[in-house]
Short mmCIF file of C-alpha atoms and ligand atoms in Angstrom, two decimals:
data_model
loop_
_atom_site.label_atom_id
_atom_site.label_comp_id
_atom_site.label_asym_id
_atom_site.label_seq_id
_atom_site.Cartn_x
_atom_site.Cartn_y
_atom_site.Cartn_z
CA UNK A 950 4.16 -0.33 1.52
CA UNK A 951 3.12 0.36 4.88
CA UNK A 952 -0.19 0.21 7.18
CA UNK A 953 -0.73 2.55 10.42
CA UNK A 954 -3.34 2.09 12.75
CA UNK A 955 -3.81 4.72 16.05
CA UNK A 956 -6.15 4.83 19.20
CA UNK A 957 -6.55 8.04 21.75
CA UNK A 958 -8.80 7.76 24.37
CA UNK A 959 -9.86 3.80 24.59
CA UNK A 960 -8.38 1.94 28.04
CA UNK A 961 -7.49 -0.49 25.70
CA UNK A 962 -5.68 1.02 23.05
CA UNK A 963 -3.27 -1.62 22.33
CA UNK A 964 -5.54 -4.69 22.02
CA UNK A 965 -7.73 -1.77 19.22
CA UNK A 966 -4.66 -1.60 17.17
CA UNK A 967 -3.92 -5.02 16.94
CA UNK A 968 -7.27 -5.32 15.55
CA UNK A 969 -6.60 -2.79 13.21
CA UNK A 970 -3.62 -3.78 11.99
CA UNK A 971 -5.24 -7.38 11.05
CA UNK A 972 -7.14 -5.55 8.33
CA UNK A 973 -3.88 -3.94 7.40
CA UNK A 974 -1.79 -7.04 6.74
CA UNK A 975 -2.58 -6.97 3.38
CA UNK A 976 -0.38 -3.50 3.54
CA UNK A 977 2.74 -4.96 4.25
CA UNK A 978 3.97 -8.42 6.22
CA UNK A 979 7.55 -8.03 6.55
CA UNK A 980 7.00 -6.37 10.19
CA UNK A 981 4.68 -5.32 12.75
CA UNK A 982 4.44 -3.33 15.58
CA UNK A 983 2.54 -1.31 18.85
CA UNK A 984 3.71 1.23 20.91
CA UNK A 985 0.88 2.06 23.51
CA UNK A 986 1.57 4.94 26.32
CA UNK A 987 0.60 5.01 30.26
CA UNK A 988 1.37 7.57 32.29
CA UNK A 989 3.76 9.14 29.90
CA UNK A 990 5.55 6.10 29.92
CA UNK A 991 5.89 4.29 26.56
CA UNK A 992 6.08 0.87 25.81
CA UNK A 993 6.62 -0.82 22.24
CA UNK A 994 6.45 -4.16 20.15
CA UNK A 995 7.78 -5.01 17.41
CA UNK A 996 8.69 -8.21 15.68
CA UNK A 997 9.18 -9.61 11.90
CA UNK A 998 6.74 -11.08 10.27
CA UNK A 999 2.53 -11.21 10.41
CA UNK A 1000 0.45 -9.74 13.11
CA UNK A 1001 -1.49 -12.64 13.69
CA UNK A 1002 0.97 -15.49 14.51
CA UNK A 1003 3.84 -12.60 16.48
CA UNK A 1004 1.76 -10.75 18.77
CA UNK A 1005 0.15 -13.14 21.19
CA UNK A 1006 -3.05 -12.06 23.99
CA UNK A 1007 -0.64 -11.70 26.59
CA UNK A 1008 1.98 -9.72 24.83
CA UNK A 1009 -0.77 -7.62 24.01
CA UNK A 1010 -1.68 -7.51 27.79
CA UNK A 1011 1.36 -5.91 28.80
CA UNK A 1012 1.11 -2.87 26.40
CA UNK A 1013 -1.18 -1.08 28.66
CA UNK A 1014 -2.21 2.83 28.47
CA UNK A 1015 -5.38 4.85 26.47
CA UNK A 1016 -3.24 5.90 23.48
CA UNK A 1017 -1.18 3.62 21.10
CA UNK A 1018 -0.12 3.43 17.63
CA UNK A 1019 0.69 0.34 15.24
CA UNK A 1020 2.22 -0.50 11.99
CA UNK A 1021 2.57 -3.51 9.06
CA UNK A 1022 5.85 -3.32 7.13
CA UNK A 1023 6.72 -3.95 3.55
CA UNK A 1024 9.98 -2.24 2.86
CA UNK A 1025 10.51 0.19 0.20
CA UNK A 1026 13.25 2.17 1.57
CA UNK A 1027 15.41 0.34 3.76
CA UNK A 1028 16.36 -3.05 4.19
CA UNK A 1029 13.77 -5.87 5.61
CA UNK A 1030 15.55 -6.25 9.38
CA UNK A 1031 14.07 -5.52 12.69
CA UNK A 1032 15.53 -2.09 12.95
CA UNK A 1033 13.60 -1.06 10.58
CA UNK A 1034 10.40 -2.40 11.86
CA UNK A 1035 8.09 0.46 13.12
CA UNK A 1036 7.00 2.04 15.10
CA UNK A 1037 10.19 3.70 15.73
CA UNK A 1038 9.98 4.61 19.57
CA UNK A 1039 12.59 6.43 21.15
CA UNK A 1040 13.85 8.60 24.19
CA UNK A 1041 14.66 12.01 23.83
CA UNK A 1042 14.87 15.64 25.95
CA UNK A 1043 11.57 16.18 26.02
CA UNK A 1044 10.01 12.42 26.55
CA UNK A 1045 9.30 10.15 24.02
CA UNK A 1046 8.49 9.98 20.47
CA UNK A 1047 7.17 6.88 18.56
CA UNK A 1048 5.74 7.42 14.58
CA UNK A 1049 4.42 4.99 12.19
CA UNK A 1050 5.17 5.81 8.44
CA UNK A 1051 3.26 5.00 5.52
CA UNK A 1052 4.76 6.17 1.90
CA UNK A 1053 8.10 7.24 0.95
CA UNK A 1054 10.54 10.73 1.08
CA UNK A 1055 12.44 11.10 -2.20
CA UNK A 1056 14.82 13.56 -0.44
CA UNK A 1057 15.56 10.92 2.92
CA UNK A 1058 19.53 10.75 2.49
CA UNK A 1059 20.24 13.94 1.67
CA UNK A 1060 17.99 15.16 5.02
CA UNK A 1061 20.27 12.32 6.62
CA UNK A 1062 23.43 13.25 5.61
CA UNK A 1063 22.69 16.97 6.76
CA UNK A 1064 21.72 15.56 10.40
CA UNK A 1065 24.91 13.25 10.47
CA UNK A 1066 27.00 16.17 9.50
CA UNK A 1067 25.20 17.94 12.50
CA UNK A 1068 25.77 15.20 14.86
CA UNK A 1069 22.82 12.62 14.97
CA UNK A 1070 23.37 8.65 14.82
CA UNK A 1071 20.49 6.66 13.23
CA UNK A 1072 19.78 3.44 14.29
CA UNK A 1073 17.93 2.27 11.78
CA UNK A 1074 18.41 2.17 7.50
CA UNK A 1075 14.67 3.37 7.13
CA UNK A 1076 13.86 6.94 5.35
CA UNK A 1077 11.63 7.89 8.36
CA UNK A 1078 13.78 7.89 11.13
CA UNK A 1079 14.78 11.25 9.66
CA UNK A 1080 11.53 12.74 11.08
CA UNK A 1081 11.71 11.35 14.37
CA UNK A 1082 15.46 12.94 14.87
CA UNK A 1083 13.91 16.56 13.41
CA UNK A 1084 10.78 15.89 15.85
CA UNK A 1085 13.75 15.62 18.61
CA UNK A 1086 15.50 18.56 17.87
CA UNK A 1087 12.43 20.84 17.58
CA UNK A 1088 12.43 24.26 19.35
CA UNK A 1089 8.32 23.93 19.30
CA UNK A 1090 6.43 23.79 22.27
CA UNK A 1091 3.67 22.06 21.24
CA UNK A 1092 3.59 18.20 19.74
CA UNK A 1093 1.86 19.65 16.44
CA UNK A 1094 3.86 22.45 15.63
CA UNK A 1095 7.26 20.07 16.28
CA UNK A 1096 5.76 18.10 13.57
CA UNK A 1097 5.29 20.81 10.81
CA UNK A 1098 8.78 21.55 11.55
CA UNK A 1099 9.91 18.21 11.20
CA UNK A 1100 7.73 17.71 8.02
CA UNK A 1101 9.25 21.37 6.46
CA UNK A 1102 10.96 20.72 3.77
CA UNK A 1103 10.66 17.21 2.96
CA UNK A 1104 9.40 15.67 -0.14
CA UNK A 1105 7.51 12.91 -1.12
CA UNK A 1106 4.68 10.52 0.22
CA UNK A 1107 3.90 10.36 4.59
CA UNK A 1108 0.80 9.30 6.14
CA UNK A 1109 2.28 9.36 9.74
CA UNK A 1110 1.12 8.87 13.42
CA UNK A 1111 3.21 10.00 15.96
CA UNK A 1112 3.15 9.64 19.40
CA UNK A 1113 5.07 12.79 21.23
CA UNK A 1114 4.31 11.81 24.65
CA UNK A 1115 0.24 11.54 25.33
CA UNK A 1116 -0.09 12.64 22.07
CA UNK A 1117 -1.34 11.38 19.48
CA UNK A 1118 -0.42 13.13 15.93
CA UNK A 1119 -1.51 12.40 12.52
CA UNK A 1120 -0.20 13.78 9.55
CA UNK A 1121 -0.92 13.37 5.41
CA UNK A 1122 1.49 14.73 3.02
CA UNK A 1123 0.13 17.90 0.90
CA UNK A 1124 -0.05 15.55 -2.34
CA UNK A 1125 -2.28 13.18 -0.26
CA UNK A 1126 -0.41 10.34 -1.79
CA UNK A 1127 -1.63 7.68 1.00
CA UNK A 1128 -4.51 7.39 2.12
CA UNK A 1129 -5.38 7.91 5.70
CA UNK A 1130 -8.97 8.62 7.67
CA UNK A 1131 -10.23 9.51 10.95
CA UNK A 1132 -12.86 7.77 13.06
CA UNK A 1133 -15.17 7.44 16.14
CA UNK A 1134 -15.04 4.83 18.77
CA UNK A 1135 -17.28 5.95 21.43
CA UNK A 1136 -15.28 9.31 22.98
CA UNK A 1137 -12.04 7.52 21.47
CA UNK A 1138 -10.37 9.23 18.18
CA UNK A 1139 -9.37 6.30 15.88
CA UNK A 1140 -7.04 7.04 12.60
CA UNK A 1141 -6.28 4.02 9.87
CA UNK A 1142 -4.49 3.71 6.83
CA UNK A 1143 -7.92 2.26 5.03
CA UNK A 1144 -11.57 2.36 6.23
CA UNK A 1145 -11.35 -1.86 6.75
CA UNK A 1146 -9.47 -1.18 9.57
CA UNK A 1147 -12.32 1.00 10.99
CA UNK A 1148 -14.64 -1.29 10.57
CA UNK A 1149 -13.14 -4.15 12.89
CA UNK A 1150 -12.99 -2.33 15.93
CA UNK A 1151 -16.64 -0.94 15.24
CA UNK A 1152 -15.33 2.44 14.98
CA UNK A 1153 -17.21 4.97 12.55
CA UNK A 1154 -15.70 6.81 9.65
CA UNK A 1155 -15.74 10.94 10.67
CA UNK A 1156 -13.18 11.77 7.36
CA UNK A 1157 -10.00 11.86 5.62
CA UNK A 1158 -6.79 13.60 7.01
CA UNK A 1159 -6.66 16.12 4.74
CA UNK A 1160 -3.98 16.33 1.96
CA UNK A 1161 -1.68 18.99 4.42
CA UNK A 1162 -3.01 19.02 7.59
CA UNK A 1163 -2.03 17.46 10.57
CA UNK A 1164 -4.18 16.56 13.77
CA UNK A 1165 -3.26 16.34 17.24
CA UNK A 1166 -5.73 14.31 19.62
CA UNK A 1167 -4.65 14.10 23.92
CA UNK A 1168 -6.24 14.88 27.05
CA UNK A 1169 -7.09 18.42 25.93
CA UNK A 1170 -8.93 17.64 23.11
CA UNK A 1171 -8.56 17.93 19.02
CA UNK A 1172 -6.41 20.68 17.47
CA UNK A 1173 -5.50 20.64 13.32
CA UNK A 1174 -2.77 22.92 11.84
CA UNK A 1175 -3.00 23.01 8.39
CA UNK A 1176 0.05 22.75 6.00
CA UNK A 1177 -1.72 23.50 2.99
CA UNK A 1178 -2.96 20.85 0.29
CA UNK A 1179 -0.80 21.31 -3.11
CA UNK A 1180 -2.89 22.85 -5.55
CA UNK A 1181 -3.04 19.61 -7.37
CA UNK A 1182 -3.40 16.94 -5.59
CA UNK A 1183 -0.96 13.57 -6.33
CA UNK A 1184 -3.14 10.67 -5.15
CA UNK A 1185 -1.99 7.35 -5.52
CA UNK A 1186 -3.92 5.56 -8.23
CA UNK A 1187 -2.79 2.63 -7.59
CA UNK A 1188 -4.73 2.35 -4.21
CA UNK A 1189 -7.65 2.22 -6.37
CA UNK A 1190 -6.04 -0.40 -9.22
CA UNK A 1191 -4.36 -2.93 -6.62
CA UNK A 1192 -3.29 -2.00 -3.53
CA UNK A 1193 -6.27 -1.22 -0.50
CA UNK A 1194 -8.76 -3.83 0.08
CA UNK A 1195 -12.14 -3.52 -2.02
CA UNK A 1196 -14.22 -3.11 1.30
CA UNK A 1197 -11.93 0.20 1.92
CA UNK A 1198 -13.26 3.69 1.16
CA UNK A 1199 -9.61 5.33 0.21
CA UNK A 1200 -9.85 8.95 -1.22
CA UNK A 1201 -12.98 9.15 -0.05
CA UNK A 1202 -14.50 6.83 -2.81
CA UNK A 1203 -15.29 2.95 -2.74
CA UNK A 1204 -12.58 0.77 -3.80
CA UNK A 1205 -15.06 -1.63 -4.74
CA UNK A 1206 -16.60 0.69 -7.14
CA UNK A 1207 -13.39 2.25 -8.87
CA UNK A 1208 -12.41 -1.66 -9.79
CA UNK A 1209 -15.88 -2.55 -11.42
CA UNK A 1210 -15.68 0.82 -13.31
CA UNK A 1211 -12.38 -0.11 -14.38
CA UNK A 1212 -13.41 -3.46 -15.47
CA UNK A 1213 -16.69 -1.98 -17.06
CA UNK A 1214 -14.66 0.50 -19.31
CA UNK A 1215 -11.40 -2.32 -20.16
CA UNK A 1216 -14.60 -4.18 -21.45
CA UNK A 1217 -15.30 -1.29 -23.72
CA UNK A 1218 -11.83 -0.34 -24.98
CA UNK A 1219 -11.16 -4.08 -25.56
CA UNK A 1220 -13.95 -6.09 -26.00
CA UNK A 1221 -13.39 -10.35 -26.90
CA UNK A 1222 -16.73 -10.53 -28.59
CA UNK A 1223 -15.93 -14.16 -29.22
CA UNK A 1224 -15.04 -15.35 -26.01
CA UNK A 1225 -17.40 -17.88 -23.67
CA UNK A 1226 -16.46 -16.45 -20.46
CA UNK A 1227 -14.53 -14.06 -18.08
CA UNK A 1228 -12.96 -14.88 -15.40
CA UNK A 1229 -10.63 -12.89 -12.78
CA UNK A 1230 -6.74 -13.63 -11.18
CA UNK A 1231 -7.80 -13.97 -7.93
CA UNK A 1232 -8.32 -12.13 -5.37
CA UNK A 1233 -7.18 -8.63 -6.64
CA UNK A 1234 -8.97 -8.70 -10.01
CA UNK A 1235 -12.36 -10.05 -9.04
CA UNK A 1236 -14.23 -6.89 -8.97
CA UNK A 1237 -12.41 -5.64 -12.27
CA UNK A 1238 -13.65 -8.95 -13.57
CA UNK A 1239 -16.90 -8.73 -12.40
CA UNK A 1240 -17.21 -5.00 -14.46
CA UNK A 1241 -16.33 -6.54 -17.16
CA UNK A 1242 -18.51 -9.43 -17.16
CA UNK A 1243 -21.43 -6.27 -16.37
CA UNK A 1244 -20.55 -4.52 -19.46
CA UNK A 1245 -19.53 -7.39 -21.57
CA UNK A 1246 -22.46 -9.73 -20.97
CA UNK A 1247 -19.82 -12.79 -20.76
CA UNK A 1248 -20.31 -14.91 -17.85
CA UNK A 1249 -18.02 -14.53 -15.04
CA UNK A 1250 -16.35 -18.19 -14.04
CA UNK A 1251 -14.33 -18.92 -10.96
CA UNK A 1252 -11.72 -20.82 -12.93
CA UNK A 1253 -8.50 -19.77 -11.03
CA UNK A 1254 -8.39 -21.10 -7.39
CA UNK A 1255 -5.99 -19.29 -4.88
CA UNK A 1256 -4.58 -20.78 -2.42
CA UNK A 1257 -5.06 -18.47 0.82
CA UNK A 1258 -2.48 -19.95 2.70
CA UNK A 1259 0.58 -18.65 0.41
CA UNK A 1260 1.62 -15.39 1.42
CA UNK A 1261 3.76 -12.90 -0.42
CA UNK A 1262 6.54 -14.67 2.44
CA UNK A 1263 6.80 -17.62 0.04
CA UNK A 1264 9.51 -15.66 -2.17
CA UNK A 1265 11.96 -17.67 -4.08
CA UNK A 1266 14.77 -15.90 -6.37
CA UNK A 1267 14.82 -18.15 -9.28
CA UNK A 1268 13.22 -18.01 -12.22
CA UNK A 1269 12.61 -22.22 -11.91
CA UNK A 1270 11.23 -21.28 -8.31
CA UNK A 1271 8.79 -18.23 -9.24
CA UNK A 1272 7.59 -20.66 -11.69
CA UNK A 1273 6.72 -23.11 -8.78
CA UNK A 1274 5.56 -20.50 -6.67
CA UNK A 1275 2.73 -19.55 -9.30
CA UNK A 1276 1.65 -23.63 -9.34
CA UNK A 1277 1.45 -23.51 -5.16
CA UNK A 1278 -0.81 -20.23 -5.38
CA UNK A 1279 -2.77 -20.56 -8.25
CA UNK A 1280 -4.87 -24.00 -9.48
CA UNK A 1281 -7.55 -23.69 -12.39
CA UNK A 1282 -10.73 -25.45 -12.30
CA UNK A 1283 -10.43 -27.76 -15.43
CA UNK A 1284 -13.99 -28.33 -16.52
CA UNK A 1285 -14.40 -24.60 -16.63
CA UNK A 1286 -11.63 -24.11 -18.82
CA UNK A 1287 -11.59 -26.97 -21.12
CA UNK A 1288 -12.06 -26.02 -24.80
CA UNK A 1289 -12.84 -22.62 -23.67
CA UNK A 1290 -12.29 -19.48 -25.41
CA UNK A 1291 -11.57 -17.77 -22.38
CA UNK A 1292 -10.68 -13.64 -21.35
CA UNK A 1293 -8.82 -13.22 -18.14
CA UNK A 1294 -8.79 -10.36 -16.44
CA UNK A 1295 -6.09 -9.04 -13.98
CA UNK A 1296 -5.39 -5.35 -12.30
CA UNK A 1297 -1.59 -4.96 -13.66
CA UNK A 1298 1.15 -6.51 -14.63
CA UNK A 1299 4.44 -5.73 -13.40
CA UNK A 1300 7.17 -8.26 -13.91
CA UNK A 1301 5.32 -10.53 -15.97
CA UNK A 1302 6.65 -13.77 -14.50
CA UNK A 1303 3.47 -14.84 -12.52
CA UNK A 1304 1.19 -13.82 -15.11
CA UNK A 1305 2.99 -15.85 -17.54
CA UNK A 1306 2.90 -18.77 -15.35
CA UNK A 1307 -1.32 -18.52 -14.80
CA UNK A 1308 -1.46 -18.35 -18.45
CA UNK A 1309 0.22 -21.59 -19.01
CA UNK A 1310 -1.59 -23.11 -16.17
CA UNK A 1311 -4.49 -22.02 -18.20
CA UNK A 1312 -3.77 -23.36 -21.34
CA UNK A 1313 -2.62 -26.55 -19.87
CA UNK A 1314 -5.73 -26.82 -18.39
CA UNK A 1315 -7.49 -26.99 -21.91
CA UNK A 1316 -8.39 -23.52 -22.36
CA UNK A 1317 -8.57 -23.20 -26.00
CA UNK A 1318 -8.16 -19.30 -26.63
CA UNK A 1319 -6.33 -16.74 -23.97
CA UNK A 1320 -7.69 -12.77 -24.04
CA UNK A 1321 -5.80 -11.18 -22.04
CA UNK A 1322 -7.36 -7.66 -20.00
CA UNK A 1323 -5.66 -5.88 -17.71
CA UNK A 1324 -7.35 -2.70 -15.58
CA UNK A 1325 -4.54 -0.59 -15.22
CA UNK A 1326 -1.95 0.54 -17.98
CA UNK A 1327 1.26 -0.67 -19.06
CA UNK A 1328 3.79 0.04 -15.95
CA UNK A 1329 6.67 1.70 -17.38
CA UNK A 1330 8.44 2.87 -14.23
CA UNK A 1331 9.05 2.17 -10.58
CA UNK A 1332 6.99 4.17 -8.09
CA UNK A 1333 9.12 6.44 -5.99
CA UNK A 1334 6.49 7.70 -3.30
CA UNK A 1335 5.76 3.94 -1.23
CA UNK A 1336 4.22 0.84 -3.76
CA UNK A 1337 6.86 -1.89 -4.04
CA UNK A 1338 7.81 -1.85 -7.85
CA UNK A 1339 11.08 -3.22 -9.13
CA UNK A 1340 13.13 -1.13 -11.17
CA UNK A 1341 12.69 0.08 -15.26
CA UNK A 1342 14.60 -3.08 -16.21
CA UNK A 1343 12.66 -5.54 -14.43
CA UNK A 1344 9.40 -3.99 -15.56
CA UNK A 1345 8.25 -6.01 -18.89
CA UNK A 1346 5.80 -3.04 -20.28
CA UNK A 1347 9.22 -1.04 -20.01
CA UNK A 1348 11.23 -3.13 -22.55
CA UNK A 1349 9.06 -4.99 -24.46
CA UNK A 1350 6.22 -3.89 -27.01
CA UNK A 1351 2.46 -4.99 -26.68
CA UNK A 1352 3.07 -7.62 -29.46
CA UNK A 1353 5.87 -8.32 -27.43
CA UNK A 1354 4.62 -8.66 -24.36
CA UNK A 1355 1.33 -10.69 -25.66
CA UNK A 1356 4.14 -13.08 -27.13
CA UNK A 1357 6.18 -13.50 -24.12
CA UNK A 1358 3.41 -14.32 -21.68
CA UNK A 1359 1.44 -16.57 -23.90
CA UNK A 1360 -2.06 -14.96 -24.89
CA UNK A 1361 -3.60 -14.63 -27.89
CA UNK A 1362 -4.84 -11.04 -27.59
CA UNK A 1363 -3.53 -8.67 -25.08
CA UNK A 1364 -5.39 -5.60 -23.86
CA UNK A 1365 -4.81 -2.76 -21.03
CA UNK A 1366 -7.18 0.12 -20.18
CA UNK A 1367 -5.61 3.48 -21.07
CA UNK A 1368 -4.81 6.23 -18.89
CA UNK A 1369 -7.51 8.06 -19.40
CA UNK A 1370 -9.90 5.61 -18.97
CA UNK A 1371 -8.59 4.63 -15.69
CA UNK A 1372 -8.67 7.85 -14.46
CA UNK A 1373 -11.94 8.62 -15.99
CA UNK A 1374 -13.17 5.26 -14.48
CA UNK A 1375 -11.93 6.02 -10.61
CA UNK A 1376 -14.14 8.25 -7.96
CA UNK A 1377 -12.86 11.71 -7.69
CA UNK A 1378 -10.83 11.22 -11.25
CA UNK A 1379 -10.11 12.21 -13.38
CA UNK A 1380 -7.62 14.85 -11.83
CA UNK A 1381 -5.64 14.46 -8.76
CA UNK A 1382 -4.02 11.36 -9.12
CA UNK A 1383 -0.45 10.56 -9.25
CA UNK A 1384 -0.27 7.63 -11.81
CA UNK A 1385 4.01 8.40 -12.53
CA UNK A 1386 4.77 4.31 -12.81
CA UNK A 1387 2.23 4.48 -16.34
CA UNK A 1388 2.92 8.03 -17.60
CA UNK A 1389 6.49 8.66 -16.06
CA UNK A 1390 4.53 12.30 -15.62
CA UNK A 1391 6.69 12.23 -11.40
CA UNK A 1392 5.79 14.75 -9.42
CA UNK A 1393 9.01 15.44 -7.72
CA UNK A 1394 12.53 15.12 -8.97
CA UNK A 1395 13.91 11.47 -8.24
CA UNK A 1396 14.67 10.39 -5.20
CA UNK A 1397 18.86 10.95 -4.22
CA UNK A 1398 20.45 7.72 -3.05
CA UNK A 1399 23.67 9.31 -1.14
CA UNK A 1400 25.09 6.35 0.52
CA UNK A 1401 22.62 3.48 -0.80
CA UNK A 1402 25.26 0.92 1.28
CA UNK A 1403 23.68 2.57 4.32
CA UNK A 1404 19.87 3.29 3.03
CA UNK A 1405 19.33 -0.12 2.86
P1 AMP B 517 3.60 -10.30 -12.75
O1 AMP B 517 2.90 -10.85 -13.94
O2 AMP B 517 4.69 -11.20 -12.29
O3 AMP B 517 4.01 -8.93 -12.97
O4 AMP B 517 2.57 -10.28 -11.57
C1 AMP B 517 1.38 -9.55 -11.68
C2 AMP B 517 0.60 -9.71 -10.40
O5 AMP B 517 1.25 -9.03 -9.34
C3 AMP B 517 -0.79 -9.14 -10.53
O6 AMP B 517 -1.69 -10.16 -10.21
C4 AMP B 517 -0.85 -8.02 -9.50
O7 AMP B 517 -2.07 -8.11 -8.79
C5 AMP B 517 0.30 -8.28 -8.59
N1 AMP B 517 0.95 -7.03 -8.14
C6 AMP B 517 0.84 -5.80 -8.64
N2 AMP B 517 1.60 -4.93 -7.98
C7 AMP B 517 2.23 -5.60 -7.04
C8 AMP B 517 3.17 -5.26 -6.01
N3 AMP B 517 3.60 -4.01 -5.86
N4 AMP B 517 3.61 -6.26 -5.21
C9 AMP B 517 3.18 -7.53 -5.37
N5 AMP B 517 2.31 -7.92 -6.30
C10 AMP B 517 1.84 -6.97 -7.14
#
């Protein structure tokens, strides 16, 4: 998953979207980058790994110019190298052309293969560097209608900004998949992945991109061309669930908000009348938790302690090393726990592994009795349209039953909200959601993987 973070009209554009993209780390920490433009010249950064420790004051310095763009990289199509790190930012005919990519295209290779076949060479592995070579070879005159035609045609998830020279483009799919919203800095136009990002460089919230539309923002002012929404829209649930930060607005509804409603209504589809407390996986459940507690009357408890300093970096590829992983993040608080009947509440569960592992840190911590609740539904299926799931055979709700899965992870009672309820629970639900990885209901067809060796 991807952040994006874009200034027009601030002298210091660059040093705005570093900002920014500190409130978007939690979207991805593989890569980062700026591009920022003077004078119609370009200039770009990019570098592996997290904003705050690779982009230093004075390499921020030297990005000057009133218009820049930035990203944070977690890579769902495309391999994790510095290639692929955005923003892309290259030279062609008419200028220069840098774009930032949130979300995914299902039909990326096949788009590829067609522009090979035609001539292009890509430099990179990543699906988006398919719009930057249609941006190039646009007959359009201006930046925003060489973006519709770059966009025609493809499928999938894009909340883009795109630099075509002093202009500043931003785009949302028609599905409105990802989020992305538009805001005020003085005379400067601001756009950011989540409303967080707003907030840090003071900037105020005007709206969403609409599902469809793109906007261009330069010297001459603001024009929108409108794509067209879909008639029903495919927002990404899972925003709401897991993935933006709880003091984001995404969709045009509090995060904060969607997650105690989810909690609230888990509490009333599965209830643990008997229990003596709630208490949340940090930091991602705490407001389901917290709903629950609300509607439940149990008291919440801080009884899981995360350690802040172990970032999603700290990967290890064994099962004995996941294991070890889960004891370095996670520490319970004993004499909250201790003979404790105790529900624990988390937003999903995907491969099961570190959920397993809290649960025997809480049981070998004295907790007497594990409930189980989880806030979203069983995950059946990977997401095709930007949120980093594994595969159908990595994903435990896929293969095993809820006895099953209760049995493998260690709790006494297991409970997940239903679909309905989630979607009933989230603002702007219950329709125009895309929740695909719990109903398998996809949108689009699946996405082709011609030549996975070079995809990445
Ligand atoms: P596991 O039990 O191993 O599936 O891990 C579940 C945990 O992973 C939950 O605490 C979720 O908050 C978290 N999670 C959910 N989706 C993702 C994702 N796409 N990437 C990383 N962590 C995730």
């Amino acid at each position: 998953m991807c952040g994006v973070f874009g200034v027009s009209g601030n002298a210091s554009a660059a040093e705005l979207v570093h900002l920014g993209l500190y409130s978007l780390q939690h979207r991805g920490q593989e890569s980062a980058g700026i591009v920022a433009v003077r004078d119609g010249e370009a200039h770009g950064l990019r570098a592996m790994g997290l904003v705050g420790e690779k982009f230093g004051p004075d390499a921020i310095k030297g990005l000057q110019g009133s218009t820049a763009i930035g990203h944070t990289r977690y890579s769902t199509a495309g391999s994790s190298t510095l290639e692929n790190a955005q923003p892309a930012l290259v030279n062609f005919k008419g200028g220069h052309i840098a774009l930032a990519h949130n979300g995914n295209l299902v039909n990326a290779p096949e788009v590829r293969v067609q522009l090979e076949a035609a001539g292009s060479i890509f430099s990179s592995t990543m699906d988006s560097e398919v719009i930057v070579h249609r941006l190039a070879r646009s007959g359009a005159t201006k930046p925003e209608e060489q973006l519709a035609e770059a966009l025609q045609g493809l499928e999938g998830a894009y909340s883009l900004l795109v630099l075509i020279n002093d202009t500043l483009l931003a785009a949302r799919d028609p599905n409105g998949w990802r989020p992305l919203v538009m805001g005020k800095l003085g005379d400067a136009t601001v756009f950011a992945s989540e409303t967080c990002a707003l907030d840090i460089v003071g900037a105020t919230l005007v709206r969403e991109v609409l599902p469809g539309e793109i906007i261009a923002v330069d010297k001459n002012g603001m024009r929108t061309l409108e794509l067209g929404a879909a008639p029903v829209l495919h927002r990404c649930v899972f925003e709401h669930v897991y993935f933006a930060r709880p003091d984001s607005s995404v969709f045009g509804g509090s995060v904060d908000r969607a997650r105690r409603a989810l909690g609230r209504r888990l509490a009333v589809e599965h209830p643990a009348p008997n229990a003596d407390l709630v208490f949340a996986v940090p930091d991602s459940a705490n407001a389901a938790a917290l709903g629950f507690s609300e509607e439940s009357g149990l008291p919440l408890e801080h009884a899981l302690i995360r350690n802040h300093y172990v970032g999603r970096t700290f990967i290890q590829p064994t099962q004995a090393g996941r294991d070890a992983k889960v004891k370095v993040k996670y520490n319970p608080v004993r004499e909250i726990l201790r003979g404790k009947s105790v529900v624990m509440v988390d937003d999903s569960i995907v491969r099961g592994t570190t959920t397993r592992g809290i649960v025997a840190l809480v049981r070998a911590a004295g907790a007497r009795e594990v409930h189980m609740r989880v806030s979203s539904p069983p995950i059946t299926g990977p997401c095709w349209y930007g949120i980093d799931t594994p595969d159908k055979s990595q994903l435990i709700a896929a293969n095993l039953t809820l006895a099953q899965i209760a049995e493998k992870i260690g709790v006494d009672s297991l409970g997940y909200i239903s679909l309905d309820g989630m979607l009933g629970a989230v603002p702007g639900g219950p329709t125009g959601f895309c929740h695909a990885c719990f109903s398998g209901d996809y949108p689009t067809r699946a996405p082709s993987v011609i030549a996975k060796n070079r995809m990445g």
